[in-house]
Amino acid sequence: MRTTSCVIPVVKSPKDYQVYRISPHDTNRLAIIFDTASANTSLTCCVEIFDVDGKTPPNRHQWAVEMFFVLKGEGTAICDGKSVPIKAGDSLLVPPTGTHLIKNTGSSRLYTLTFMVPNEDFSELIRSGIPVELDEEDMAVLGRVDRLMPY
């Protein structure tokens, strides 16, 4: 008889996310969903929240691939000098060594689901920042509505 083991999945909701601003004057916040500290994996997954006119500083990763899925809002993604507009439903994949930034160009906050593999000290950088909270607007975007849907 073959024995198999099943790992119980880790389930989190927005109230469980730890949120940080990496630097005091940053115009984006990162809400960690899973990372090396919370899930014992080299994947970092977070919701990135950009204030109006907010942006990341230009950055690059030596080995990691970074993927952004736009949940809400609109912006511009710039990688190695090339600029493309992004909006809700778009996905963006940044290869290793690409110098990139994301900028909110809309009239409301920009929300992205951001993945980095491997972690390349990304979650450690986020956690070294300033703890902040998700506000009511963030929870409205990230929260789930539990109700029966008619068929």
XYZ file of N, CA, C and O in Angstrom:
604
model
N 0.843 -1.174 0.000
C 0.000 0.000 0.000
C 0.892 1.242 0.000
O 1.798 1.364 0.817
N 0.611 2.144 -0.913
C 1.393 3.360 -1.042
C 0.822 4.442 -0.124
O -0.376 4.669 -0.087
N 1.716 5.094 0.599
C 1.300 6.170 1.487
C 1.598 7.506 0.822
O 2.682 7.708 0.292
N 0.632 8.375 0.855
C 0.853 9.727 0.332
C 0.593 10.718 1.454
O -0.117 10.436 2.396
N 1.194 11.856 1.324
C 0.949 12.878 2.333
C 0.360 14.095 1.648
O 0.692 14.407 0.520
N -0.497 14.752 2.347
C -1.148 15.953 1.831
C -0.841 17.093 2.783
O -1.072 16.982 3.986
N -0.320 18.149 2.223
C -0.054 19.332 3.028
C -1.319 20.177 3.025
O -1.890 20.463 1.972
N -1.767 20.567 4.174
C -2.935 21.426 4.273
C -2.555 22.798 3.714
O -1.560 23.382 4.139
N -3.305 23.297 2.763
C -2.944 24.595 2.182
C -3.094 25.724 3.198
O -3.911 25.654 4.104
N -2.283 26.741 3.010
C -2.357 27.924 3.852
C -3.368 28.867 3.211
O -3.279 29.179 2.033
N -4.343 29.279 3.971
C -5.369 30.187 3.471
C -5.268 31.498 4.245
O -5.199 31.488 5.479
N -5.238 32.598 3.519
C -5.179 33.918 4.149
C -6.242 34.808 3.527
O -6.638 34.605 2.380
N -6.674 35.785 4.275
C -7.583 36.796 3.745
C -6.922 38.159 3.955
O -5.935 38.264 4.689
N -7.438 39.221 3.339
C -6.789 40.529 3.454
C -6.513 40.990 4.882
O -5.530 41.671 5.126
N -7.343 40.591 5.833
C -7.087 41.018 7.221
C -5.812 40.385 7.782
O -5.268 40.861 8.777
N -5.313 39.317 7.125
C -4.089 38.646 7.564
C -2.827 39.227 6.929
O -1.719 38.907 7.346
N -2.975 40.045 5.892
C -1.809 40.537 5.162
C -1.006 41.519 6.016
O -1.580 42.342 6.735
N 0.302 41.434 5.914
C 1.177 42.403 6.554
C 1.562 43.422 5.486
O 1.993 43.046 4.391
N 1.397 44.698 5.811
C 1.530 45.760 4.816
C 2.680 46.682 5.200
O 2.821 47.051 6.371
N 3.471 47.081 4.197
C 4.644 47.920 4.448
C 4.826 48.960 3.356
O 4.461 48.733 2.202
N 5.425 50.081 3.740
C 6.040 51.033 2.813
C 7.529 50.791 2.977
O 8.035 50.833 4.098
N 8.226 50.538 1.886
C 9.656 50.229 2.007
C 10.418 51.432 2.555
O 11.259 51.296 3.429
N 10.118 52.630 2.065
C 10.764 53.856 2.543
C 9.685 54.872 2.921
O 8.597 54.843 2.353
N 9.993 55.774 3.843
C 8.973 56.699 4.342
C 8.273 57.531 3.264
O 7.102 57.848 3.400
N 8.974 57.893 2.206
C 8.387 58.765 1.191
C 7.874 57.998 -0.021
O 7.463 58.607 -1.016
N 7.866 56.666 0.039
C 7.353 55.869 -1.078
C 5.874 56.155 -1.296
O 5.135 56.432 -0.345
N 5.447 56.063 -2.538
C 4.049 56.311 -2.903
C 3.343 55.005 -3.259
O 2.322 55.014 -3.933
N 3.930 53.900 -2.834
C 3.290 52.598 -2.986
C 3.486 51.802 -1.709
O 4.424 52.033 -0.946
N 2.538 50.883 -1.472
C 2.592 49.990 -0.316
C 2.510 48.569 -0.831
O 1.932 48.327 -1.885
N 3.060 47.643 -0.068
C 3.026 46.237 -0.445
C 2.401 45.423 0.671
O 2.866 45.465 1.814
N 1.340 44.702 0.337
C 0.646 43.829 1.283
C 1.087 42.399 0.986
O 0.710 41.825 -0.040
N 1.901 41.848 1.864
C 2.449 40.504 1.642
C 1.349 39.462 1.819
O 0.696 39.410 2.858
N 1.193 38.624 0.807
C 0.257 37.504 0.891
C 1.032 36.264 1.315
O 0.737 35.660 2.339
N 2.033 35.879 0.535
C 2.915 34.755 0.863
C 4.347 35.149 0.557
O 4.612 35.847 -0.416
N 5.270 34.676 1.388
C 6.690 34.928 1.160
C 7.501 33.892 1.913
O 6.953 32.945 2.479
N 8.806 34.078 1.933
C 9.696 33.117 2.585
C 9.383 32.951 4.064
O 9.489 31.864 4.605
N 8.971 34.037 4.715
C 8.691 33.975 6.158
C 7.352 33.317 6.471
O 7.216 32.644 7.480
N 6.357 33.502 5.593
C 5.023 33.011 5.914
C 4.669 31.681 5.265
O 3.728 31.029 5.684
N 5.418 31.277 4.244
C 5.042 30.054 3.538
C 6.224 29.145 3.227
O 6.069 28.175 2.492
N 7.407 29.472 3.735
C 8.592 28.631 3.536
C 8.790 28.296 2.054
O 8.946 27.145 1.670
N 8.781 29.330 1.224
C 8.948 29.151 -0.211
C 9.743 30.316 -0.774
O 9.822 31.371 -0.148
N 10.326 30.141 -1.952
C 11.085 31.226 -2.561
C 10.211 32.102 -3.457
O 10.703 32.904 -4.229
N 8.926 31.952 -3.322
C 7.977 32.802 -4.033
C 7.586 33.964 -3.127
O 7.351 33.762 -1.933
N 7.539 35.164 -3.677
C 6.956 36.278 -2.960
C 5.737 36.731 -3.743
O 5.815 36.964 -4.948
N 4.605 36.819 -3.050
C 3.352 37.244 -3.664
C 2.766 38.343 -2.790
O 2.643 38.164 -1.580
N 2.447 39.473 -3.399
C 1.874 40.566 -2.630
C 0.909 41.368 -3.498
O 0.904 41.235 -4.718
N 0.102 42.161 -2.836
C -0.717 43.148 -3.527
C 0.036 44.460 -3.389
O 0.407 44.862 -2.282
N 0.293 45.079 -4.522
C 0.991 46.357 -4.519
C -0.044 47.447 -4.759
O -0.843 47.353 -5.690
N -0.042 48.445 -3.901
C -1.037 49.511 -3.941
C -0.308 50.827 -4.200
O 0.548 51.236 -3.416
N -0.657 51.451 -5.318
C -0.013 52.699 -5.732
C -0.978 53.857 -5.506
O -2.097 53.853 -6.023
N -0.549 54.871 -4.762
C -1.342 56.075 -4.598
C -1.491 56.763 -5.956
O -0.747 56.456 -6.900
N -2.411 57.718 -6.066
C -2.515 58.519 -7.280
C -1.154 59.172 -7.521
O -0.547 59.713 -6.586
N -0.654 59.069 -8.739
C 0.683 59.549 -9.139
C 1.812 58.745 -8.487
O 2.982 59.136 -8.594
N 1.494 57.651 -7.798
C 2.518 56.849 -7.137
C 3.294 55.995 -8.127
O 2.828 55.705 -9.236
N 4.484 55.599 -7.720
C 5.311 54.740 -8.569
C 6.358 54.028 -7.723
O 6.627 54.424 -6.586
N 6.917 52.991 -8.305
C 8.048 52.321 -7.674
C 9.313 53.057 -8.100
O 9.328 53.682 -9.170
N 10.360 52.968 -7.313
C 11.628 53.480 -7.821
C 12.117 52.521 -8.917
O 11.761 51.339 -8.908
N 12.899 52.995 -9.882
C 13.460 52.072 -10.873
C 14.245 50.986 -10.130
O 14.992 51.282 -9.190
N 14.042 49.733 -10.523
C 14.734 48.635 -9.858
C 14.963 47.489 -10.833
O 14.352 47.442 -11.900
N 15.842 46.583 -10.443
C 16.126 45.406 -11.268
C 16.467 44.241 -10.367
O 16.854 44.430 -9.211
N 16.340 43.054 -10.911
C 16.608 41.827 -10.175
C 17.581 40.979 -10.973
O 17.431 40.836 -12.192
N 18.558 40.442 -10.288
C 19.610 39.677 -10.966
C 19.094 38.365 -11.540
O 19.423 38.008 -12.657
N 18.274 37.627 -10.750
C 17.817 36.296 -11.170
C 16.309 36.178 -11.250
O 15.788 35.301 -11.913
N 15.608 37.015 -10.544
C 14.163 36.842 -10.391
C 13.369 37.346 -11.589
O 13.729 38.324 -12.230
N 12.271 36.652 -11.833
C 11.249 37.093 -12.769
C 10.154 37.740 -11.916
O 9.793 37.206 -10.859
N 9.635 38.871 -12.368
C 8.571 39.536 -11.628
C 7.356 39.669 -12.543
O 7.484 40.053 -13.708
N 6.197 39.322 -12.002
C 4.966 39.390 -12.774
C 3.965 40.263 -12.036
O 3.838 40.160 -10.821
N 3.316 41.139 -12.780
C 2.285 42.011 -12.238
C 0.972 41.704 -12.951
O 0.945 41.648 -14.182
N -0.105 41.510 -12.189
C -1.443 41.387 -12.747
C -2.233 42.571 -12.215
O -2.346 42.739 -10.990
N -2.761 43.406 -13.098
C -3.451 44.615 -12.671
C -4.870 44.256 -12.230
O -5.678 43.780 -13.020
N -5.141 44.475 -10.947
C -6.459 44.207 -10.374
C -7.428 45.362 -10.603
O -8.601 45.152 -10.901
N -6.928 46.589 -10.431
C -7.782 47.774 -10.553
C -6.903 48.972 -10.865
O -5.799 49.085 -10.347
N -7.424 49.859 -11.695
C -6.713 51.091 -11.997
C -5.989 51.033 -13.325
O -6.164 50.106 -14.113
N -5.168 52.046 -13.536
C -4.390 52.105 -14.771
C -3.058 52.774 -14.494
O -2.906 53.526 -13.537
N -2.110 52.457 -15.346
C -0.779 52.998 -15.140
C 0.088 52.818 -16.359
O -0.386 52.495 -17.455
N 1.372 52.989 -16.142
C 2.382 52.804 -17.175
C 3.461 51.911 -16.605
O 3.884 52.096 -15.456
N 3.877 50.942 -17.401
C 5.004 50.088 -17.042
C 6.169 50.485 -17.947
O 6.003 50.611 -19.167
N 7.318 50.697 -17.332
C 8.513 51.067 -18.089
C 9.587 50.033 -17.781
O 9.864 49.746 -16.617
N 10.156 49.455 -18.828
C 11.228 48.466 -18.661
C 12.302 48.749 -19.703
O 12.013 48.781 -20.912
N 13.513 48.975 -19.220
C 14.651 49.291 -20.086
C 14.307 50.375 -21.103
O 14.629 50.283 -22.287
N 13.590 51.404 -20.625
C 13.271 52.551 -21.465
C 12.031 52.399 -22.327
O 11.588 53.359 -22.941
N 11.459 51.206 -22.385
C 10.241 50.990 -23.166
C 9.032 51.171 -22.257
O 8.996 50.619 -21.171
N 8.033 51.904 -22.732
C 6.864 52.240 -21.926
C 5.607 51.654 -22.553
O 5.417 51.757 -23.761
N 4.757 51.028 -21.695
C 3.480 50.502 -22.165
C 2.396 50.852 -21.150
O 2.634 50.821 -19.947
N 1.199 51.195 -21.650
C 0.089 51.445 -20.722
C -0.429 50.118 -20.171
O -0.401 49.095 -20.866
N -0.879 50.130 -18.915
C -1.469 48.939 -18.300
C -2.777 49.338 -17.626
O -2.924 50.474 -17.186
N -3.718 48.390 -17.582
C -5.002 48.648 -16.926
C -5.537 47.329 -16.391
O -4.971 46.258 -16.654
N -6.632 47.403 -15.650
C -7.220 46.221 -15.016
C -7.347 45.080 -16.017
O -7.821 45.271 -17.134
N -6.882 43.894 -15.611
C -6.917 42.706 -16.449
C -5.629 42.436 -17.197
O -5.424 41.333 -17.697
N -4.735 43.424 -17.277
C -3.465 43.233 -17.975
C -2.460 42.510 -17.090
O -2.483 42.651 -15.863
N -1.566 41.773 -17.742
C -0.455 41.098 -17.070
C 0.841 41.616 -17.662
O 0.922 41.883 -18.857
N 1.843 41.723 -16.825
C 3.148 42.216 -17.249
C 4.202 41.295 -16.663
O 4.189 41.026 -15.461
N 5.105 40.807 -17.500
C 6.192 39.941 -17.047
C 7.507 40.666 -17.270
O 7.808 41.078 -18.395
N 8.277 40.844 -16.197
C 9.572 41.520 -16.272
C 10.661 40.468 -16.109
O 10.722 39.795 -15.080
N 11.522 40.317 -17.117
C 12.583 39.318 -17.024
C 13.695 39.760 -16.073
O 13.790 40.938 -15.729
N 14.547 38.807 -15.665
C 15.696 39.185 -14.838
C 16.526 40.252 -15.557
O 16.583 40.270 -16.788
N 17.129 41.103 -14.799
C 18.025 42.196 -15.206
C 17.327 43.354 -15.913
O 17.974 44.329 -16.247
N 16.029 43.297 -16.125
C 15.325 44.421 -16.736
C 15.101 45.527 -15.718
O 14.471 45.299 -14.688
N 15.617 46.719 -15.971
C 15.374 47.849 -15.077
C 13.966 48.361 -15.356
O 13.642 48.705 -16.495
N 13.140 48.368 -14.318
C 11.724 48.634 -14.533
C 11.125 49.487 -13.423
O 11.696 49.610 -12.348
N 9.954 50.039 -13.728
C 9.146 50.736 -12.733
C 7.701 50.705 -13.202
O 7.418 50.557 -14.387
N 6.804 50.815 -12.252
C 5.371 50.904 -12.508
C 4.918 52.259 -11.963
O 5.293 52.644 -10.856
N 4.108 52.974 -12.752
C 3.613 54.286 -12.322
C 2.099 54.325 -12.476
O 1.558 53.898 -13.491
N 1.421 54.841 -11.450
C -0.018 55.032 -11.502
C -0.296 56.316 -12.286
O 0.100 57.395 -11.875
N -1.007 56.178 -13.411
C -1.353 57.345 -14.227
C -2.842 57.656 -14.168
O -3.312 58.563 -14.848
N -3.582 56.905 -13.369
C -5.034 57.078 -13.286
C -5.442 58.080 -12.222
O -4.611 58.663 -11.522
N -6.752 58.238 -12.093
C -7.305 59.200 -11.123
C -7.672 58.538 -9.794
O -8.212 59.186 -8.909
N -7.395 57.237 -9.662
C -7.618 56.527 -8.403
C -6.434 55.595 -8.170
O -5.528 55.505 -9.008
N -6.430 54.889 -7.060
C -5.326 53.986 -6.754
C -5.192 52.881 -7.805
O -6.177 52.464 -8.410
N -3.966 52.417 -7.975
C -3.644 51.299 -8.856
C -3.303 50.112 -7.967
O -2.521 50.254 -7.017
N -3.918 48.957 -8.243
C -3.682 47.733 -7.470
C -3.146 46.662 -8.396
O -3.746 46.383 -9.440
N -2.012 46.059 -8.030
C -1.488 44.930 -8.796
C -1.250 43.752 -7.861
O -0.899 43.933 -6.692
N -1.450 42.567 -8.394
C -1.026 41.343 -7.724
C 0.362 41.087 -8.273
O 0.544 40.958 -9.486
N 1.361 41.086 -7.396
C 2.759 41.036 -7.815
C 3.406 39.757 -7.304
O 3.294 39.431 -6.127
N 4.076 39.041 -8.218
C 4.786 37.804 -7.886
C 6.248 37.966 -8.239
O 6.571 38.516 -9.306
N 7.138 37.477 -7.389
C 8.553 37.416 -7.716
C 9.063 36.016 -7.411
O 8.848 35.497 -6.322
N 9.744 35.414 -8.423
C 10.306 34.071 -8.274
C 11.689 34.056 -8.917
O 11.813 34.445 -10.076
N 12.758 33.635 -8.237
C 12.781 33.386 -6.799
C 12.711 34.694 -6.023
O 12.788 35.776 -6.600
N 12.597 34.580 -4.727
C 12.390 35.728 -3.852
C 13.482 36.799 -3.986
O 13.194 37.977 -3.972
N 14.725 36.401 -4.118
C 15.871 37.313 -4.259
C 15.847 38.461 -3.242
O 16.046 39.628 -3.582
N 15.545 38.124 -1.991
C 15.520 39.075 -0.869
C 14.436 40.150 -0.985
O 14.474 41.156 -0.280
N 13.452 39.940 -1.856
C 12.375 40.916 -2.031
C 11.527 41.024 -0.770
O 11.268 42.117 -0.270
N 11.105 39.892 -0.216
C 10.253 39.962 0.976
C 11.014 40.528 2.173
O 10.446 41.240 2.996
N 12.305 40.254 2.254
C 13.109 40.816 3.342
C 13.183 42.344 3.208
O 13.123 43.069 4.204
N 13.307 42.828 1.963
C 13.313 44.273 1.722
C 11.975 44.883 2.142
O 11.938 45.902 2.836
N 10.881 44.245 1.740
C 9.549 44.750 2.101
C 9.408 44.792 3.622
O 9.012 45.801 4.195
N 9.744 43.693 4.295
C 9.576 43.597 5.755
C 10.500 44.536 6.527
O 10.248 44.824 7.688
N 11.561 45.028 5.872
C 12.451 45.987 6.548
C 11.863 47.395 6.527
O 12.411 48.308 7.139
N 10.729 47.560 5.834
C 10.100 48.873 5.719
C 9.236 49.232 6.913
O 9.331 48.634 7.993
N 8.369 50.191 6.695
C 7.515 50.750 7.741
C 6.152 50.055 7.703
O 5.473 50.110 6.673
N 5.748 49.410 8.799
C 4.422 48.771 8.808
C 3.316 49.809 8.673
O 3.363 50.870 9.301
N 2.351 49.516 7.820
C 1.178 50.373 7.631
C -0.052 49.468 7.587
O 0.065 48.247 7.691
N -1.214 50.055 7.433
C -2.462 49.288 7.427
C -3.172 49.414 6.080
O -2.981 50.396 5.364
N -3.993 48.439 5.787
C -4.922 48.565 4.667
C -6.080 49.427 5.139
O -6.539 49.281 6.268
N -6.557 50.340 4.293
C -7.681 51.176 4.694
C -8.976 50.641 4.071
O -8.989 49.597 3.411
N -10.056 51.362 4.276
C -11.371 50.922 3.817
C -11.420 50.751 2.296
O -12.008 49.800 1.783
N -10.791 51.669 1.569
C -10.750 51.570 0.102
C -10.012 50.302 -0.333
O -10.457 49.589 -1.235
N -8.875 50.012 0.312
C -8.116 48.799 -0.002
C -8.954 47.552 0.261
O -8.994 46.631 -0.563
N -9.620 47.530 1.412
C -10.425 46.349 1.768
C -11.587 46.154 0.797
O -11.970 45.029 0.509
N -12.136 47.251 0.276
C -13.222 47.135 -0.703
C -12.722 46.487 -1.989
O -13.433 45.714 -2.624
N -11.474 46.772 -2.368
C -10.892 46.162 -3.570
C -10.505 44.711 -3.300
O -10.758 43.832 -4.112
N -9.928 44.446 -2.133
C -9.383 43.119 -1.833
C -10.365 42.178 -1.150
O -10.159 40.966 -1.165
N -11.395 42.757 -0.532
C -12.346 41.926 0.202
C -13.177 41.067 -0.722
O -13.278 41.298 -1.923
N -13.773 40.061 -0.153
C -14.651 39.215 -0.954
C -16.079 39.399 -0.470
O -16.322 39.679 0.700
N -16.982 39.219 -1.361
C -18.388 39.324 -1.028
C -18.939 37.910 -0.967
O -18.891 37.171 -1.949
N -19.393 37.505 0.195
C -19.950 36.164 0.369
C -21.462 36.234 0.250
O -22.148 36.661 1.167
N -21.949 35.863 -0.898
C -23.397 35.807 -1.085
C -23.716 34.753 -2.146
O -22.877 34.422 -2.975
N -24.891 34.257 -2.086
C -25.317 33.260 -3.053
C -25.608 33.932 -4.388
O -26.245 34.982 -4.442
N -25.116 33.317 -5.422
C -25.366 33.848 -6.768
C -26.528 33.079 -7.376
O -26.555 31.852 -7.317
N -27.501 33.760 -7.957
C -28.628 33.051 -8.589
C -28.143 32.325 -9.848
O -27.257 32.802 -10.546
N -28.751 31.168 -10.087
C -28.362 30.397 -11.280
C -29.379 30.556 -12.353
O -30.518 30.686 -12.188
